[in-house]
Amino acid sequence: MKAFQIVKKRSAGYARERMKLLLVSERIDCSPQMMKMLRNDLIHTVKKYVLIDEEQVHIKITQEPSVIYVKIPVQKKRKQLDHD
Amino acid sequence: MSEVIVITSGKGGVGKTTTVANIGTGLAMMGKKVVVVDTDIGLRNLDVVLGLENRIVYNLVDVVSGSCRLRQALIKDKRHPELYLLPSAQTKDKSAVSPEQMIKLTDELREEFDFILLDCPAGIEQGFRNAIAGADKALVVTTPEVSAIRDADRIIGLLEANDLRDIHLIINRLRPDMILRGDMMSVDDVIEILAVNLIGTLPDDEQIVIATNQGEPFSSKNSRAEEEYRNICKRLLGEDVPFMDIRQKKGVFGRLGGLFRK
């Protein structure tokens, strides 16, 4: 676990993650800040209708063809009952 | 069947001109008839890297403006009988040439040469648009740094937008020691980020600086970068050459082994 953390702290890993995020947003002309806003808006909208796991929402954008994939895990009904 | 290849990068200083000089020389040494064209008007460079700076009479702008014939401007490299240079102009600027004129020029060169290599200026303005206008294929040069990678991605997007889809990546100045300790992005990292075909991986090699000082590409004996430039030439000729493992030469014995490897 510790070794993993050391690897993650190395600068190449940071560079790779930063570039992936930046280039995806630049390719569709949508800044990282706007991507964050898109994510929040999506969560907000879906939440009005179903119970979702907000932490696990993933947005992926592919280039050829350009498609936005959004993965929003829905929480089980049992949990909903727990809330009630 | 001749091929027009533009070597581009977006960012300056990543090794475009050195790449053109080495691939041009390498292909000529393999018996192909090659012309290297410096399209960076106003900032002439390819001539000094090739050691041909004292032989320039006419230049690219003279040719496209009709001030001289193409043959008069071509400089024959006496060390490599199949290699020619078309130098850029030093006193004009990018607006002296149009994309249409470049297409006409490359078409004329196609009749004489097997390979036409175009050294593209940095940036995405008119110089870039001129350089890519007549090209069939693009080699995008980058280094494993965030700035160069971001610009390479932008360039790839612009090439595709201009219907130039035969794009290959050269990753330059790789430092195996830094990659091993996790402080430099690896070849796999860069390919994953840019999602483009790889055609060459070049180690950071001081022999290249020495060869450039002397104005003589391919002059050293034990240069790993030159070995890989030769591999890029073979790949351009359609050979399937495996990529060298950048992690080699680790430790003293590996280093010695590397010297003797063919």
XYZ file of C-alpha atoms in Angstrom:
346
model
C 0.000 0.000 0.000
C 2.796 2.340 0.931
C 4.755 1.442 -2.209
C 1.649 2.223 -4.234
C 1.413 5.648 -2.643
C 5.037 6.399 -3.467
C 4.454 5.445 -7.085
C 1.383 7.642 -7.217
C 3.250 10.605 -5.797
C 5.837 10.511 -8.581
C 5.562 13.384 -11.031
C 4.998 11.321 -14.196
C 1.712 10.015 -12.780
C 0.517 13.529 -12.054
C 1.496 14.649 -15.542
C -0.366 11.741 -17.150
C -3.586 12.356 -15.214
C -3.464 16.104 -15.829
C -2.918 15.613 -19.556
C -5.698 13.045 -19.928
C -8.204 15.360 -18.285
C -7.020 18.478 -20.100
C -6.819 16.992 -23.599
C -10.215 15.343 -23.411
C -11.786 18.667 -22.506
C -9.789 20.573 -25.119
C -10.786 18.170 -27.880
C -14.450 18.965 -27.331
C -13.751 22.591 -26.431
C -15.108 22.239 -22.909
C -12.825 23.324 -20.062
C -12.212 21.149 -16.969
C -14.274 23.659 -14.981
C -17.179 23.289 -17.437
C -16.819 19.493 -17.253
C -17.245 19.739 -13.498
C -20.338 21.877 -13.978
C -21.723 19.387 -16.516
C -21.188 16.579 -14.020
C -22.938 18.514 -11.257
C -25.869 19.427 -13.496
C -26.266 15.812 -14.602
C -26.252 14.592 -11.022
C -28.700 17.281 -10.025
C -31.101 16.393 -12.837
C -31.014 12.625 -12.377
C -31.310 12.966 -8.606
C -34.721 14.519 -9.028
C -36.039 11.183 -10.293
C -33.888 8.354 -8.929
C -31.603 7.765 -5.981
C -28.008 7.651 -7.183
C -24.524 7.146 -5.807
C -23.034 10.566 -6.460
C -19.478 9.558 -5.644
C -19.489 6.910 -8.367
C -20.652 9.054 -11.270
C -18.194 8.755 -14.155
C -17.992 10.771 -17.343
C -15.910 9.493 -20.222
C -15.453 11.129 -23.598
C -14.218 9.204 -26.607
C -12.730 10.827 -29.684
C -13.562 8.721 -32.722
C -16.512 8.906 -32.780
C -16.949 11.727 -30.273
C -19.362 10.425 -27.653
C -19.932 11.402 -24.043
C -20.493 8.337 -21.885
C -22.012 8.942 -18.503
C -22.170 6.198 -15.902
C -24.525 6.921 -13.037
C -24.936 4.024 -10.607
C -28.438 3.874 -9.197
C -28.771 2.972 -5.523
C -30.779 -0.098 -4.599
C -34.307 0.324 -3.378
C -33.456 -1.309 -0.051
C -31.267 1.652 0.819
C -34.093 3.950 -0.052
C -36.293 2.122 2.461
C -33.560 2.505 5.068
C -33.786 6.217 4.603
C -37.547 6.226 5.223
C 5.750 6.281 -56.137
C 6.887 9.297 -54.167
C 5.678 10.423 -50.779
C 5.423 13.891 -49.256
C 5.905 13.803 -45.487
C 5.543 16.815 -43.199
C 7.388 16.776 -39.872
C 5.541 18.943 -37.384
C 5.034 19.418 -33.633
C 3.229 22.602 -32.670
C 5.722 23.418 -29.958
C 9.167 24.651 -30.932
C 12.424 23.096 -29.847
C 11.279 19.483 -29.646
C 13.517 18.290 -32.477
C 11.672 18.714 -35.790
C 14.645 19.956 -37.769
C 17.003 17.344 -36.320
C 14.437 14.683 -37.153
C 14.118 15.902 -40.754
C 17.915 15.998 -41.152
C 18.388 12.502 -39.740
C 15.484 10.802 -41.497
C 16.411 12.534 -44.753
C 20.033 11.437 -44.467
C 19.000 7.948 -43.358
C 16.659 7.415 -46.303
C 19.297 8.738 -48.711
C 21.842 6.295 -47.254
C 19.323 3.534 -47.974
C 19.409 4.517 -51.636
C 16.250 6.600 -51.837
C 16.245 9.911 -53.646
C 15.346 12.459 -50.984
C 14.753 16.193 -50.808
C 14.430 17.945 -47.462
C 12.539 21.237 -47.626
C 12.856 23.957 -44.992
C 9.416 25.608 -44.908
C 10.226 27.882 -41.969
C 10.447 31.133 -43.919
C 12.341 33.828 -42.051
C 13.935 31.352 -39.616
C 16.206 29.163 -41.714
C 17.658 26.212 -39.785
C 17.795 22.962 -41.697
C 20.813 24.141 -43.715
C 23.049 24.539 -40.637
C 21.976 21.203 -39.156
C 22.946 19.551 -42.442
C 26.146 21.595 -42.737
C 25.084 23.108 -46.074
C 24.717 26.745 -44.971
C 27.575 28.020 -47.142
C 26.168 26.712 -50.378
C 22.834 28.516 -50.551
C 22.224 30.694 -53.582
C 18.471 30.537 -54.194
C 15.684 29.522 -51.830
C 12.089 28.310 -51.593
C 10.598 31.789 -52.010
C 12.694 32.364 -55.151
C 11.294 29.130 -56.585
C 7.612 29.764 -55.854
C 7.831 33.382 -56.994
C 9.460 32.285 -60.234
C 12.757 34.141 -59.638
C 14.682 30.957 -60.349
C 14.072 27.433 -61.552
C 13.598 24.626 -59.025
C 16.843 22.946 -60.079
C 18.857 26.078 -59.363
C 17.661 26.230 -55.755
C 18.228 22.567 -54.895
C 21.498 21.951 -53.045
C 23.055 18.556 -53.540
C 24.685 17.086 -50.440
C 28.064 15.863 -51.692
C 28.418 13.335 -48.847
C 25.136 11.643 -49.786
C 24.549 11.633 -53.529
C 20.811 11.009 -53.155
C 20.156 13.868 -50.704
C 19.074 17.382 -51.678
C 18.094 20.456 -49.668
C 15.642 23.159 -50.651
C 16.491 25.965 -48.205
C 14.078 28.499 -46.815
C 14.378 32.260 -47.273
C 15.909 34.239 -44.445
C 14.708 37.715 -45.395
C 11.017 37.127 -46.169
C 8.157 36.104 -43.881
C 5.496 33.376 -43.939
C 3.099 35.394 -46.089
C 5.560 35.170 -49.027
C 4.167 31.700 -49.802
C 0.595 30.379 -50.097
C -0.714 26.822 -49.562
C -1.550 26.634 -53.296
C 2.047 27.464 -54.194
C 3.270 24.763 -51.790
C 1.027 22.153 -53.415
C 2.412 23.131 -56.817
C 5.971 22.918 -55.482
C 5.516 19.504 -53.856
C 3.885 18.167 -57.023
C 6.910 19.313 -58.983
C 9.243 17.649 -56.488
C 7.263 14.393 -56.678
C 8.451 13.948 -60.255
C 12.102 13.927 -59.178
C 12.205 12.381 -55.704
C 11.125 9.261 -53.783
C 10.719 11.180 -50.525
C 9.928 14.850 -49.977
C 10.397 15.756 -46.305
C 8.951 19.083 -45.176
C 10.363 20.721 -42.045
C 7.373 22.581 -40.607
C 7.727 25.749 -38.524
C 6.496 25.796 -34.929
C 3.048 27.231 -34.317
C -0.310 26.782 -36.036
C -0.355 29.850 -38.267
C 0.255 30.276 -41.977
C 3.661 28.582 -41.944
C 2.011 25.440 -40.607
C -0.834 25.641 -43.119
C 1.684 26.058 -45.954
C 3.737 23.081 -44.800
C 0.832 20.647 -44.510
C -0.915 21.706 -47.723
C 0.864 19.302 -50.058
C 1.614 16.473 -47.599
C 0.399 12.852 -47.759
C 1.680 11.867 -44.351
C 2.556 13.636 -41.100
C 5.143 12.776 -38.482
C 4.336 14.545 -35.231
C 7.355 15.041 -32.977
C 6.841 15.422 -29.242
C 8.807 15.054 -26.017
C 7.409 13.451 -22.841
C 6.602 16.865 -21.355
C 3.162 18.311 -20.690
C 3.671 21.378 -22.887
C 4.864 19.415 -25.928
C 2.130 16.796 -25.528
C -0.615 19.372 -25.295
C 0.627 21.066 -28.476
C 1.008 17.710 -30.241
C -2.626 16.917 -29.457
C -3.712 20.255 -30.895
C -1.627 19.660 -34.025
C -3.099 16.173 -34.492
C -6.581 17.697 -34.279
C -5.689 20.347 -36.881
C -4.129 17.769 -39.229
C -7.283 15.653 -39.055
C -9.442 18.719 -39.608
C -7.398 19.314 -42.789
C -8.013 15.725 -43.923
C -4.435 14.637 -43.273
C -5.113 11.385 -41.454
C -1.922 9.396 -42.024
C -0.349 10.566 -38.760
C 2.548 8.957 -36.888
C 4.149 9.937 -33.607
C 7.831 10.320 -32.755
C 8.624 10.652 -29.062
C 11.946 12.443 -28.651
C 14.349 13.006 -25.744
C 13.265 10.075 -23.606
C 15.298 9.649 -20.421
C 15.203 5.972 -19.346
C 16.544 6.775 -15.867
C 13.780 9.305 -15.214
C 11.082 6.997 -16.610
C 12.272 4.179 -14.349
C 11.988 6.294 -11.236
C 8.594 7.600 -12.310
C 9.551 11.183 -13.038
C 9.021 11.124 -16.787
C 6.020 9.904 -18.747
C 6.764 6.653 -20.557
C 6.185 5.808 -24.219
C 3.004 3.959 -23.213
C 1.769 6.960 -21.231
C 2.238 9.314 -24.179
C 0.557 6.934 -26.638
C -2.355 6.443 -24.286
C -2.831 10.189 -23.938
C -2.478 11.062 -27.630
C -4.056 7.910 -29.113
C -1.998 7.923 -32.306
C 0.286 5.469 -34.159
C 3.879 5.316 -32.968
C 6.729 5.332 -35.487
C 9.764 6.196 -33.352
C 11.058 6.485 -29.785
C 14.291 8.427 -29.419
C 16.460 8.514 -26.329
C 17.985 11.813 -25.232
C 21.398 11.437 -26.826
C 24.318 13.860 -26.693
C 25.676 12.361 -29.912
C 22.878 14.199 -31.703
C 24.129 17.530 -30.312
C 27.652 16.641 -31.443
C 26.482 15.647 -34.921
C 24.507 18.886 -35.186
C 27.559 20.918 -34.105
C 29.488 19.297 -36.919
C 26.668 19.717 -39.402
C 26.824 16.037 -40.172
C 23.891 13.752 -39.259
C 24.732 10.066 -38.913
C 28.403 10.753 -38.242
C 28.803 9.007 -34.882
C 29.364 5.326 -34.365
C 27.563 4.357 -31.183
C 24.529 6.562 -31.073
C 21.292 4.936 -29.915
C 19.317 7.833 -31.321
C 20.869 7.348 -34.765
C 20.109 3.645 -34.558
C 16.481 4.494 -33.898
C 16.423 7.104 -36.689
C 17.532 4.301 -38.979
C 14.654 2.191 -37.656
C 12.206 5.012 -38.392
C 13.513 5.107 -41.984
C 12.958 1.366 -42.312
C 9.430 1.708 -40.931
C 8.762 4.451 -43.489
C 9.895 2.004 -46.162
C 7.336 -0.497 -44.887
C 9.583 -2.743 -42.816
C 8.258 -4.074 -39.530
C 11.010 -3.106 -37.084
C 10.397 -3.780 -33.379
C 10.699 -0.812 -31.019
C 13.779 -0.730 -28.829
C 13.252 -1.141 -25.134
C 13.942 2.231 -23.608
C 14.760 0.584 -20.291
C 17.861 -1.109 -21.673
C 21.335 0.003 -20.674
C 20.480 -0.220 -16.998
C 23.634 -0.695 -14.960
C 27.207 -0.980 -16.133
C 26.844 -4.332 -17.868
C 23.703 -3.341 -19.661
C 25.452 -0.175 -20.780
C 28.424 -2.114 -22.136
C 26.081 -4.572 -23.793
C 24.283 -1.673 -25.445
C 27.493 -0.472 -27.020
C 28.090 -3.737 -28.760
C 24.562 -4.450 -29.800
C 23.895 -4.102 -33.481
